[in-house]
mmCIF file of C-alpha atoms and ligand atoms in Angstrom:
data_model
loop_
_atom_site.group_PDB
_atom_site.id
_atom_site.type_symbol
_atom_site.label_atom_id
_atom_site.label_comp_id
_atom_site.label_asym_id
_atom_site.label_seq_id
_atom_site.Cartn_x
_atom_site.Cartn_y
_atom_site.Cartn_z
ATOM 1 C CA MET A 1 64.460 108.555 88.066
ATOM 2 C CA PRO A 2 67.621 107.289 86.329
ATOM 3 C CA LYS A 3 67.090 104.674 83.659
ATOM 4 C CA LYS A 4 68.894 101.356 83.491
ATOM 5 C CA THR A 5 71.635 101.351 80.883
ATOM 6 C CA ILE A 6 73.109 98.645 78.734
ATOM 7 C CA ALA A 7 75.792 98.188 81.438
ATOM 8 C CA ASP A 8 73.113 97.059 83.898
ATOM 9 C CA VAL A 9 72.011 93.973 81.964
ATOM 10 C CA ASP A 10 73.684 90.650 81.283
ATOM 11 C CA VAL A 11 73.956 90.321 77.518
ATOM 12 C CA ALA A 12 76.070 87.158 77.179
ATOM 13 C CA ASN A 13 74.536 84.832 74.586
ATOM 14 C CA LYS A 14 71.478 87.079 74.405
ATOM 15 C CA THR A 15 70.264 89.047 71.397
ATOM 16 C CA VAL A 16 70.151 92.825 71.865
ATOM 17 C CA LEU A 17 68.027 94.892 69.479
ATOM 18 C CA MET A 18 69.550 98.374 69.581
ATOM 19 C CA ARG A 19 67.982 101.480 68.015
ATOM 20 C CA VAL A 20 70.835 103.753 66.970
ATOM 21 C CA ASP A 21 71.021 106.991 65.009
ATOM 22 C CA PHE A 22 73.090 106.239 61.918
ATOM 23 C CA ASN A 23 71.376 109.048 60.007
ATOM 24 C CA VAL A 24 74.754 110.231 58.691
ATOM 25 C CA PRO A 25 75.284 112.842 55.964
ATOM 26 C CA LEU A 26 76.206 111.344 52.568
ATOM 27 C CA ASP A 27 77.689 113.085 49.524
ATOM 28 C CA GLU A 28 76.511 112.571 45.940
ATOM 29 C CA GLN A 29 78.674 109.472 45.572
ATOM 30 C CA GLY A 30 77.035 107.976 48.660
ATOM 31 C CA GLU A 31 80.185 108.448 50.775
ATOM 32 C CA ILE A 32 79.772 109.350 54.444
ATOM 33 C CA THR A 33 80.986 112.922 54.988
ATOM 34 C CA ASP A 34 80.817 112.845 58.801
ATOM 35 C CA ASP A 35 80.711 109.587 60.770
ATOM 36 C CA ARG A 36 80.324 111.182 64.196
ATOM 37 C CA ARG A 37 76.915 109.615 64.769
ATOM 38 C CA ILE A 38 78.319 106.140 64.193
ATOM 39 C CA ARG A 39 81.269 106.812 66.493
ATOM 40 C CA MET A 40 79.028 108.151 69.233
ATOM 41 C CA ALA A 41 77.140 104.840 69.397
ATOM 42 C CA LEU A 42 80.384 102.843 69.793
ATOM 43 C CA PRO A 43 80.442 102.662 73.610
ATOM 44 C CA SER A 44 77.025 100.959 73.651
ATOM 45 C CA ILE A 45 77.869 98.730 70.674
ATOM 46 C CA GLU A 46 81.200 97.630 72.127
ATOM 47 C CA SER A 47 79.650 97.015 75.516
ATOM 48 C CA VAL A 48 77.425 94.335 73.947
ATOM 49 C CA LEU A 49 80.066 92.767 71.727
ATOM 50 C CA GLN A 50 82.772 92.606 74.392
ATOM 51 C CA ARG A 51 80.392 90.748 76.682
ATOM 52 C CA ASN A 52 79.459 88.243 73.981
ATOM 53 C CA GLY A 53 76.026 89.508 73.145
ATOM 54 C CA ARG A 54 74.472 89.133 69.703
ATOM 55 C CA LEU A 55 73.777 92.635 68.383
ATOM 56 C CA ILE A 56 71.073 93.674 65.936
ATOM 57 C CA LEU A 57 71.227 97.368 65.039
ATOM 58 C CA MET A 58 68.424 99.401 63.474
ATOM 59 C CA SER A 59 68.321 103.002 62.272
ATOM 60 C CA HIS A 60 66.696 105.309 59.793
ATOM 61 C CA LEU A 61 68.589 107.300 57.165
ATOM 62 C CA GLY A 62 67.192 110.330 55.379
ATOM 63 C CA ARG A 63 63.687 110.431 53.955
ATOM 64 C CA PRO A 64 62.976 107.513 51.644
ATOM 65 C CA ASP A 65 59.468 107.098 50.192
ATOM 66 C CA GLY A 66 58.551 104.186 52.470
ATOM 67 C CA THR A 67 57.842 101.955 49.489
ATOM 68 C CA GLY A 68 60.752 99.565 49.958
ATOM 69 C CA TYR A 69 64.451 99.504 49.115
ATOM 70 C CA GLN A 70 65.977 102.643 47.556
ATOM 71 C CA LYS A 71 69.690 102.422 46.911
ATOM 72 C CA GLU A 72 70.443 106.070 47.750
ATOM 73 C CA PHE A 73 69.007 105.606 51.249
ATOM 74 C CA SER A 74 70.620 102.246 51.958
ATOM 75 C CA LEU A 75 72.491 101.850 55.235
ATOM 76 C CA ARG A 76 75.236 99.941 53.398
ATOM 77 C CA PRO A 77 77.770 102.815 53.756
ATOM 78 C CA ALA A 78 77.100 102.821 57.525
ATOM 79 C CA ALA A 79 77.605 99.040 57.694
ATOM 80 C CA VAL A 80 80.910 99.379 55.852
ATOM 81 C CA ARG A 81 82.108 102.226 58.066
ATOM 82 C CA LEU A 82 81.087 100.470 61.277
ATOM 83 C CA SER A 83 82.913 97.358 60.127
ATOM 84 C CA GLU A 84 86.077 99.423 59.526
ATOM 85 C CA ILE A 85 85.853 101.045 62.945
ATOM 86 C CA LEU A 86 85.139 97.803 64.813
ATOM 87 C CA ASP A 87 87.592 95.858 62.674
ATOM 88 C CA ARG A 88 85.131 92.998 62.361
ATOM 89 C CA PRO A 89 82.429 92.068 59.848
ATOM 90 C CA VAL A 90 79.055 93.791 60.045
ATOM 91 C CA ALA A 91 76.288 91.901 58.272
ATOM 92 C CA LEU A 92 73.615 93.955 56.496
ATOM 93 C CA ALA A 93 70.088 92.599 56.150
ATOM 94 C CA ALA A 94 68.449 93.349 52.807
ATOM 95 C CA ASP A 95 65.158 94.215 54.518
ATOM 96 C CA VAL A 96 63.645 95.417 57.826
ATOM 97 C CA GLY A 97 62.270 92.480 59.791
ATOM 98 C CA GLY A 98 61.508 90.403 56.657
ATOM 99 C CA ASP A 99 62.825 87.052 55.408
ATOM 100 C CA ASP A 100 66.423 88.144 55.012
ATOM 101 C CA THR A 101 66.445 89.712 58.492
ATOM 102 C CA ARG A 102 65.104 86.446 59.955
ATOM 103 C CA ALA A 103 67.615 84.295 58.096
ATOM 104 C CA LYS A 104 70.587 86.447 59.124
ATOM 105 C CA ALA A 105 69.375 86.851 62.728
ATOM 106 C CA ALA A 106 68.998 83.068 63.039
ATOM 107 C CA THR A 107 72.673 82.451 62.314
ATOM 108 C CA LEU A 108 74.010 85.422 64.298
ATOM 109 C CA GLN A 109 76.649 84.305 66.841
ATOM 110 C CA PRO A 110 77.652 85.903 70.171
ATOM 111 C CA GLY A 111 79.960 88.843 69.490
ATOM 112 C CA GLU A 112 78.542 89.365 65.977
ATOM 113 C CA VAL A 113 76.693 92.369 64.543
ATOM 114 C CA LEU A 114 73.788 92.563 62.141
ATOM 115 C CA LEU A 115 72.528 95.915 60.826
ATOM 116 C CA LEU A 116 69.007 96.008 59.422
ATOM 117 C CA GLU A 117 68.226 98.086 56.338
ATOM 118 C CA ASN A 118 66.791 101.590 56.682
ATOM 119 C CA LEU A 119 63.743 101.429 58.975
ATOM 120 C CA ARG A 120 61.979 104.008 56.824
ATOM 121 C CA PHE A 121 62.000 101.702 53.798
ATOM 122 C CA ASP A 122 58.831 100.450 55.478
ATOM 123 C CA LYS A 123 56.211 103.174 55.829
ATOM 124 C CA ARG A 124 54.877 101.420 58.921
ATOM 125 C CA GLU A 125 57.958 102.650 60.881
ATOM 126 C CA GLN A 126 56.800 106.263 61.045
ATOM 127 C CA LYS A 127 53.221 105.191 61.640
ATOM 128 C CA GLY A 128 54.225 103.323 64.786
ATOM 129 C CA ASP A 129 52.601 100.170 63.373
ATOM 130 C CA ARG A 130 52.243 97.300 65.872
ATOM 131 C CA GLU A 131 52.508 94.423 63.434
ATOM 132 C CA PHE A 132 55.710 95.867 61.998
ATOM 133 C CA ALA A 133 56.985 96.395 65.548
ATOM 134 C CA GLN A 134 56.212 92.786 66.421
ATOM 135 C CA SER A 135 58.321 91.534 63.511
ATOM 136 C CA LEU A 136 61.291 93.395 65.001
ATOM 137 C CA ALA A 137 60.547 92.729 68.676
ATOM 138 C CA SER A 138 60.452 88.973 68.107
ATOM 139 C CA LEU A 139 64.110 89.037 67.027
ATOM 140 C CA ALA A 140 65.582 89.842 70.431
ATOM 141 C CA ASP A 141 65.770 89.284 74.207
ATOM 142 C CA ILE A 142 66.744 92.849 75.133
ATOM 143 C CA TYR A 143 65.776 96.255 73.719
ATOM 144 C CA CYS A 144 68.226 99.149 73.864
ATOM 145 C CA ASN A 145 67.529 102.761 72.851
ATOM 146 C CA ASP A 146 70.643 104.751 71.960
ATOM 147 C CA ALA A 147 69.075 107.092 69.381
ATOM 148 C CA PHE A 148 68.647 110.362 71.257
ATOM 149 C CA GLY A 149 68.000 112.468 68.141
ATOM 150 C CA THR A 150 64.783 110.464 67.536
ATOM 151 C CA CYS A 151 63.620 110.173 71.167
ATOM 152 C CA HIS A 152 60.901 112.820 70.747
ATOM 153 C CA ARG A 153 59.286 110.755 67.992
ATOM 154 C CA LYS A 154 56.819 107.923 68.265
ATOM 155 C CA ASP A 155 58.161 105.802 65.413
ATOM 156 C CA ALA A 156 57.662 102.045 65.734
ATOM 157 C CA SER A 157 61.325 101.371 66.532
ATOM 158 C CA MET A 158 61.175 103.938 69.348
ATOM 159 C CA VAL A 159 57.875 103.072 71.039
ATOM 160 C CA ALA A 160 55.877 100.153 69.586
ATOM 161 C CA VAL A 161 58.915 97.833 69.474
ATOM 162 C CA PRO A 162 59.826 98.246 73.171
ATOM 163 C CA GLU A 163 56.110 98.077 74.008
ATOM 164 C CA ALA A 164 55.940 94.733 72.225
ATOM 165 C CA MET A 165 58.924 93.605 74.318
ATOM 166 C CA ALA A 166 57.278 94.312 77.692
ATOM 167 C CA GLY A 167 58.593 91.871 80.289
ATOM 168 C CA LYS A 168 62.034 91.784 78.683
ATOM 169 C CA PRO A 169 64.797 94.252 79.642
ATOM 170 C CA ARG A 170 64.286 97.617 77.897
ATOM 171 C CA ILE A 171 67.179 99.896 78.639
ATOM 172 C CA SER A 172 68.984 102.985 77.380
ATOM 173 C CA GLY A 173 72.334 103.122 75.641
ATOM 174 C CA PHE A 174 75.102 105.324 77.046
ATOM 175 C CA LEU A 175 74.378 108.209 74.693
ATOM 176 C CA VAL A 176 70.706 108.447 75.623
ATOM 177 C CA ALA A 177 71.530 107.966 79.313
ATOM 178 C CA LYS A 178 73.881 110.958 79.240
ATOM 179 C CA GLU A 179 71.377 113.191 77.446
ATOM 180 C CA ILE A 180 68.651 112.310 79.949
ATOM 181 C CA GLN A 181 71.017 112.896 82.842
ATOM 182 C CA TYR A 182 71.760 116.455 81.734
ATOM 183 C CA LEU A 183 68.661 117.626 79.885
ATOM 184 C CA SER A 184 66.186 116.117 82.295
ATOM 185 C CA ASP A 185 67.631 114.986 85.642
ATOM 186 C CA VAL A 186 69.961 117.976 86.224
ATOM 187 C CA LEU A 187 67.232 120.407 85.212
ATOM 188 C CA ALA A 188 64.799 118.762 87.591
ATOM 189 C CA GLN A 189 67.044 119.581 90.563
ATOM 190 C CA PRO A 190 69.435 122.304 89.426
ATOM 191 C CA GLU A 191 72.088 123.868 91.588
ATOM 192 C CA ARG A 192 71.206 127.549 91.885
ATOM 193 C CA PRO A 193 71.481 130.178 90.600
ATOM 194 C CA PHE A 194 70.209 128.462 87.483
ATOM 195 C CA VAL A 195 70.585 130.679 84.394
ATOM 196 C CA ALA A 196 69.284 130.003 80.898
ATOM 197 C CA ILE A 197 70.595 131.929 77.934
ATOM 198 C CA LEU A 198 68.547 131.754 74.764
ATOM 199 C CA GLY A 199 69.187 133.189 71.340
ATOM 200 C CA GLY A 200 68.965 132.230 67.718
ATOM 201 C CA ALA A 201 66.780 133.218 64.867
ATOM 202 C CA LYS A 202 63.155 132.990 65.930
ATOM 203 C CA VAL A 203 60.998 133.338 69.021
ATOM 204 C CA SER A 204 58.541 130.910 67.470
ATOM 205 C CA ASP A 205 61.096 128.050 67.573
ATOM 206 C CA LYS A 206 61.725 128.561 71.260
ATOM 207 C CA ILE A 207 58.415 129.609 72.816
ATOM 208 C CA GLY A 208 57.992 126.310 74.619
ATOM 209 C CA VAL A 209 61.572 126.415 75.862
ATOM 210 C CA ILE A 210 61.266 130.006 77.133
ATOM 211 C CA ARG A 211 57.987 129.177 78.880
ATOM 212 C CA ASN A 212 59.347 126.096 80.600
ATOM 213 C CA LEU A 213 62.682 127.629 81.571
ATOM 214 C CA LEU A 214 60.941 130.693 83.024
ATOM 215 C CA THR A 215 59.252 128.368 85.496
ATOM 216 C CA ILE A 216 62.457 126.623 86.616
ATOM 217 C CA CYS A 217 65.303 129.135 86.128
ATOM 218 C CA ASP A 218 66.371 132.101 88.254
ATOM 219 C CA ARG A 219 67.259 134.147 85.163
ATOM 220 C CA VAL A 220 66.497 133.797 81.454
ATOM 221 C CA LEU A 221 68.784 135.909 79.258
ATOM 222 C CA ILE A 222 67.608 136.633 75.719
ATOM 223 C CA GLY A 223 69.850 137.412 72.751
ATOM 224 C CA GLY A 224 69.875 136.696 69.014
ATOM 225 C CA ALA A 225 67.292 137.945 66.553
ATOM 226 C CA MET A 226 64.474 136.902 68.843
ATOM 227 C CA ALA A 227 65.386 139.739 71.209
ATOM 228 C CA TYR A 228 64.049 142.201 68.597
ATOM 229 C CA THR A 229 60.569 140.710 68.682
ATOM 230 C CA PHE A 230 60.637 141.270 72.452
ATOM 231 C CA GLU A 231 61.906 144.804 71.804
ATOM 232 C CA LEU A 232 58.958 145.434 69.443
ATOM 233 C CA ALA A 233 56.667 144.132 72.174
ATOM 234 C CA ARG A 234 58.104 146.777 74.516
ATOM 235 C CA GLY A 235 57.453 149.469 71.938
ATOM 236 C CA GLY A 236 61.068 149.822 70.827
ATOM 237 C CA LYS A 237 62.399 150.625 67.350
ATOM 238 C CA VAL A 238 64.034 147.694 65.575
ATOM 239 C CA GLY A 239 64.793 149.171 62.137
ATOM 240 C CA GLY A 240 65.184 146.423 59.551
ATOM 241 C CA SER A 241 65.959 143.680 62.086
ATOM 242 C CA LYS A 242 64.714 140.162 61.668
ATOM 243 C CA VAL A 243 61.458 140.098 63.646
ATOM 244 C CA GLU A 244 58.227 138.120 63.802
ATOM 245 C CA PRO A 245 55.407 140.690 63.947
ATOM 246 C CA ASP A 246 52.826 137.943 64.500
ATOM 247 C CA LYS A 247 54.642 136.904 67.681
ATOM 248 C CA VAL A 248 54.607 140.330 69.334
ATOM 249 C CA GLU A 249 51.552 139.541 71.414
ATOM 250 C CA LEU A 250 53.121 136.326 72.597
ATOM 251 C CA ALA A 251 56.330 138.167 73.474
ATOM 252 C CA GLN A 252 54.226 140.571 75.562
ATOM 253 C CA GLU A 253 52.759 137.602 77.375
ATOM 254 C CA LEU A 254 56.195 136.146 78.051
ATOM 255 C CA LEU A 255 57.474 139.538 79.248
ATOM 256 C CA ALA A 256 54.602 139.760 81.711
ATOM 257 C CA ALA A 257 55.102 136.175 82.875
ATOM 258 C CA GLY A 258 58.863 136.570 83.150
ATOM 259 C CA GLY A 259 59.030 139.881 84.994
ATOM 260 C CA GLU A 260 62.493 140.485 86.481
ATOM 261 C CA LYS A 261 63.599 136.989 85.529
ATOM 262 C CA LEU A 262 63.645 137.782 81.832
ATOM 263 C CA VAL A 263 66.753 139.791 80.929
ATOM 264 C CA LEU A 264 66.803 141.523 77.546
ATOM 265 C CA PRO A 265 69.793 143.174 75.825
ATOM 266 C CA VAL A 266 70.557 146.793 76.755
ATOM 267 C CA ASP A 267 72.410 147.563 73.517
ATOM 268 C CA THR A 268 72.662 146.254 69.974
ATOM 269 C CA HIS A 269 75.433 145.976 67.402
ATOM 270 C CA CYS A 270 73.749 146.752 64.115
ATOM 271 C CA GLY A 271 74.699 147.115 60.481
ATOM 272 C CA ASP A 272 73.228 148.709 57.356
ATOM 273 C CA ASP A 273 73.459 145.399 55.452
ATOM 274 C CA PHE A 274 73.655 141.679 56.168
ATOM 275 C CA ARG A 275 77.426 141.588 55.494
ATOM 276 C CA SER A 276 80.672 141.612 57.453
ATOM 277 C CA ASP A 277 81.825 144.831 55.782
ATOM 278 C CA CYS A 278 78.589 146.794 56.264
ATOM 279 C CA ARG A 279 78.473 150.165 58.035
ATOM 280 C CA LYS A 280 78.200 149.413 61.761
ATOM 281 C CA LYS A 281 76.703 151.132 64.783
ATOM 282 C CA ILE A 282 76.227 150.347 68.439
ATOM 283 C CA VAL A 283 72.929 151.677 69.744
ATOM 284 C CA ALA A 284 70.796 151.361 72.857
ATOM 285 C CA ALA A 285 68.271 148.523 72.687
ATOM 286 C CA GLY A 286 65.041 149.602 71.033
ATOM 287 C CA ARG A 287 66.789 152.481 69.217
ATOM 288 C CA ILE A 288 67.813 150.770 65.997
ATOM 289 C CA PRO A 289 67.578 153.411 63.232
ATOM 290 C CA ASP A 290 65.809 152.800 59.931
ATOM 291 C CA GLY A 291 68.196 151.353 57.380
ATOM 292 C CA PHE A 292 69.979 149.335 60.067
ATOM 293 C CA GLN A 293 69.372 145.862 61.471
ATOM 294 C CA GLY A 294 70.464 144.256 64.714
ATOM 295 C CA LEU A 295 73.116 141.618 64.080
ATOM 296 C CA ASP A 296 74.525 140.969 67.569
ATOM 297 C CA ILE A 297 74.131 141.954 71.194
ATOM 298 C CA GLY A 298 76.161 145.063 72.041
ATOM 299 C CA PRO A 299 79.229 145.189 74.328
ATOM 300 C CA ASP A 300 77.313 146.396 77.414
ATOM 301 C CA THR A 301 74.920 143.481 77.065
ATOM 302 C CA ALA A 302 77.818 141.054 76.628
ATOM 303 C CA ARG A 303 79.348 142.411 79.852
ATOM 304 C CA ARG A 304 76.064 142.165 81.709
ATOM 305 C CA PHE A 305 75.391 138.616 80.536
ATOM 306 C CA THR A 306 78.961 137.618 81.420
ATOM 307 C CA GLU A 307 78.521 138.928 84.983
ATOM 308 C CA ILE A 308 75.305 136.970 85.448
ATOM 309 C CA LEU A 309 76.802 133.797 83.946
ATOM 310 C CA LYS A 310 79.850 134.044 86.235
ATOM 311 C CA THR A 311 77.756 133.616 89.366
ATOM 312 C CA ALA A 312 75.578 130.810 87.952
ATOM 313 C CA ARG A 313 75.852 127.235 89.279
ATOM 314 C CA THR A 314 73.837 125.724 86.411
ATOM 315 C CA VAL A 315 73.691 127.141 82.874
ATOM 316 C CA VAL A 316 71.632 126.067 79.891
ATOM 317 C CA TRP A 317 72.496 127.704 76.585
ATOM 318 C CA ASN A 318 70.526 127.423 73.384
ATOM 319 C CA GLY A 319 70.944 129.666 70.356
ATOM 320 C CA PRO A 320 73.704 132.132 69.360
ATOM 321 C CA MET A 321 73.617 135.814 70.449
ATOM 322 C CA GLY A 322 74.064 137.133 66.936
ATOM 323 C CA VAL A 323 75.050 136.231 63.402
ATOM 324 C CA PHE A 324 78.113 134.360 64.670
ATOM 325 C CA GLU A 325 78.906 133.065 61.185
ATOM 326 C CA MET A 326 79.723 136.653 60.126
ATOM 327 C CA PRO A 327 82.451 138.432 62.143
ATOM 328 C CA PRO A 328 82.521 140.835 63.895
ATOM 329 C CA PHE A 329 78.947 139.863 64.777
ATOM 330 C CA ASP A 330 80.287 136.765 66.518
ATOM 331 C CA ALA A 331 81.534 138.874 69.445
ATOM 332 C CA GLY A 332 78.466 138.442 71.645
ATOM 333 C CA THR A 333 78.325 134.687 71.097
ATOM 334 C CA LYS A 334 82.069 134.460 71.814
ATOM 335 C CA ALA A 335 81.746 136.413 75.045
ATOM 336 C CA VAL A 336 78.942 134.175 76.246
ATOM 337 C CA ALA A 337 80.747 130.969 75.228
ATOM 338 C CA GLN A 338 83.868 132.124 77.030
ATOM 339 C CA ALA A 339 81.979 133.074 80.198
ATOM 340 C CA ILE A 340 80.296 129.669 80.272
ATOM 341 C CA ALA A 341 83.526 127.800 79.539
ATOM 342 C CA GLU A 342 85.538 129.668 82.152
ATOM 343 C CA GLY A 343 82.861 129.529 84.841
ATOM 344 C CA ASP A 344 82.562 126.505 87.110
ATOM 345 C CA SER A 345 78.851 125.902 86.639
ATOM 346 C CA ILE A 346 77.274 122.743 85.294
ATOM 347 C CA SER A 347 76.874 123.860 81.690
ATOM 348 C CA ILE A 348 74.561 122.301 79.154
ATOM 349 C CA ILE A 349 74.594 123.347 75.502
ATOM 350 C CA GLY A 350 71.600 122.367 73.378
ATOM 351 C CA GLY A 351 70.827 123.125 69.757
ATOM 352 C CA GLY A 352 72.631 122.609 66.488
ATOM 353 C CA ASP A 353 74.037 126.100 65.938
ATOM 354 C CA SER A 354 75.006 126.714 69.571
ATOM 355 C CA ALA A 355 76.775 123.349 69.626
ATOM 356 C CA ALA A 356 78.553 124.284 66.380
ATOM 357 C CA ALA A 357 79.515 127.697 67.809
ATOM 358 C CA ILE A 358 81.033 126.285 70.993
ATOM 359 C CA GLU A 359 82.859 123.652 68.955
ATOM 360 C CA GLN A 360 84.167 126.241 66.477
ATOM 361 C CA LEU A 361 85.374 128.491 69.299
ATOM 362 C CA GLY A 362 87.276 125.610 70.890
ATOM 363 C CA TYR A 363 85.311 125.588 74.151
ATOM 364 C CA ALA A 364 83.442 122.304 73.675
ATOM 365 C CA ASP A 365 85.742 120.448 76.088
ATOM 366 C CA MET A 366 85.264 123.102 78.756
ATOM 367 C CA VAL A 367 81.515 122.683 79.169
ATOM 368 C CA THR A 368 79.741 119.859 80.960
ATOM 369 C CA HIS A 369 77.522 118.591 78.180
ATOM 370 C CA VAL A 370 76.950 119.410 74.521
ATOM 371 C CA SER A 371 73.691 117.837 73.426
ATOM 372 C CA THR A 372 73.637 115.897 70.172
ATOM 373 C CA GLY A 373 69.923 116.148 69.416
ATOM 374 C CA GLY A 374 68.462 119.248 67.774
ATOM 375 C CA GLY A 375 64.685 118.796 67.954
ATOM 376 C CA ALA A 376 64.962 116.255 70.764
ATOM 377 C CA SER A 377 67.050 118.563 72.980
ATOM 378 C CA LEU A 378 64.635 121.446 72.418
ATOM 379 C CA ALA A 379 61.646 119.240 73.225
ATOM 380 C CA MET A 380 63.358 118.036 76.398
ATOM 381 C CA LEU A 381 64.132 121.638 77.414
ATOM 382 C CA GLU A 382 60.450 122.352 76.860
ATOM 383 C CA GLY A 383 59.820 119.822 79.614
ATOM 384 C CA GLU A 384 58.148 117.387 77.233
ATOM 385 C CA LYS A 385 57.912 113.761 78.376
ATOM 386 C CA PHE A 386 59.059 111.279 75.739
ATOM 387 C CA ALA A 387 57.117 108.028 75.410
ATOM 388 C CA ALA A 388 60.289 106.398 74.032
ATOM 389 C CA VAL A 389 62.135 107.235 77.249
ATOM 390 C CA GLU A 390 59.307 106.891 79.790
ATOM 391 C CA LEU A 391 58.814 103.209 79.008
ATOM 392 C CA LEU A 392 62.471 102.249 79.619
ATOM 393 C CA ASP A 393 63.328 100.329 82.812
ATOM 394 C CA GLU A 394 64.334 102.338 85.857
ATOM 395 C CA LYS A 395 67.301 101.480 88.057
HETATM 396 P P1 ADP B 1 70.200 126.688 67.482
HETATM 397 O O1 ADP B 1 70.432 125.809 66.270
HETATM 398 O O2 ADP B 1 71.398 126.744 68.379
HETATM 399 O O3 ADP B 1 68.950 126.296 68.200
HETATM 400 P P2 ADP B 1 68.897 128.707 65.867
HETATM 401 O O4 ADP B 1 68.829 127.762 64.720
HETATM 402 O O5 ADP B 1 67.641 129.075 66.555
HETATM 403 O O6 ADP B 1 69.980 128.175 66.950
HETATM 404 O O7 ADP B 1 69.519 130.099 65.384
HETATM 405 C C1 ADP B 1 70.782 130.183 64.791
HETATM 406 C C2 ADP B 1 70.788 131.231 63.710
HETATM 407 O O8 ADP B 1 70.297 132.471 64.181
HETATM 408 C C3 ADP B 1 72.190 131.483 63.202
HETATM 409 O O9 ADP B 1 72.269 131.121 61.856
HETATM 410 C C4 ADP B 1 72.367 132.983 63.383
HETATM 411 O O10 ADP B 1 73.033 133.611 62.308
HETATM 412 C C5 ADP B 1 70.946 133.487 63.471
HETATM 413 N N1 ADP B 1 70.891 134.780 64.159
HETATM 414 C C6 ADP B 1 71.275 135.064 65.414
HETATM 415 N N2 ADP B 1 71.140 136.379 65.678
HETATM 416 C C7 ADP B 1 70.665 136.952 64.548
HETATM 417 C C8 ADP B 1 70.320 138.288 64.181
HETATM 418 N N3 ADP B 1 70.464 139.293 65.039
HETATM 419 N N4 ADP B 1 69.860 138.490 62.926
HETATM 420 C C9 ADP B 1 69.718 137.476 62.061
HETATM 421 N N5 ADP B 1 70.024 136.195 62.356
HETATM 422 C C10 ADP B 1 70.493 135.942 63.572
HETATM 423 MG MG1 MG B 2 69.627 125.860 64.248
#
């Protein structure tokens, strides 16, 4: 069921409490090195301000102790940057729901913005504390969640705050709405054939995703280092490849559950060292000699995966096919990215490194959706229901 968004509610002269993800990277001088997360929240922020709403923003930043204000985790740099981008003042409260928050919220005018200090300065945030939540909930008429990267968590600002605002509008921001549309709604009723392609470092990170996608996809293609754990499970030789011996049994289980649906590599590009200029060899899958390790899918596999991806109507991709940071072992990942970009399927890219790879290769604009949440996207692909999303108003 689609959720109501910020566009669906009248915000004029009302106070909107919006959870955003301003968890931006800072350098040693406390300067923001990448403000993408702030920019991504702009459509929701501007939607409130342009319609004369009063806007109170809240976010966490990094991992403070939870014992109060710590300068190095202050959201001040985010307030300054947001003010530059919006070209209007952004007030910063010195606390999170305390006296200064109340004083500044009381004088906030329509079209003005107030950013609260780092939610995690108060340890009650991550405990989902109700009293803490109440101090925030009482500030506003409308709750808006636009922090997708935190949607799989049960922090107070994500769950207890909107719970305390029951009866008032509780809606999603545009960023969260888009993530739900692709990672949840599209996957619930995919156009078929529906193909998932999974790679990356470890099987253990993606067990839940493989399990869930095996139940809803027509094909699940496996690449990356995790293919070698599956290869071990089939009795193959993996040389010095990165494997998880304690996950072999689980891989056997997944192989049995997946049957024909699960497609493993047929060949491997391996090297005698973890370096670009190592001695290289292309071997059949499960025939990696001692002294060599698998570093990418081989060319036959890339061709096979490309063929399957070409006929797909919906594609989900998570995890690179090889060590894409180290050419020529980026070839498999490139081939897959290109096949997805050039196909006309609905294509959804989840995961930090896969998103980085598609960006780096210049294909990001040619896919339907690149997810912004690492852990949250994985959890959604696992089919997990998020309390923070479930409680939002439906259209
Ligand atoms: P994502 O962030 O997209 O979910 P992961 O974090 O699971 O992806 O995995 C990405 C990492 O996996 C990359 O750093 C890549 O180098 C590594 N990787 C992929 N294939 C191999 C391999 N054959 N051997 C070692 N590392 C690999
Ligand atoms: Mg990663």
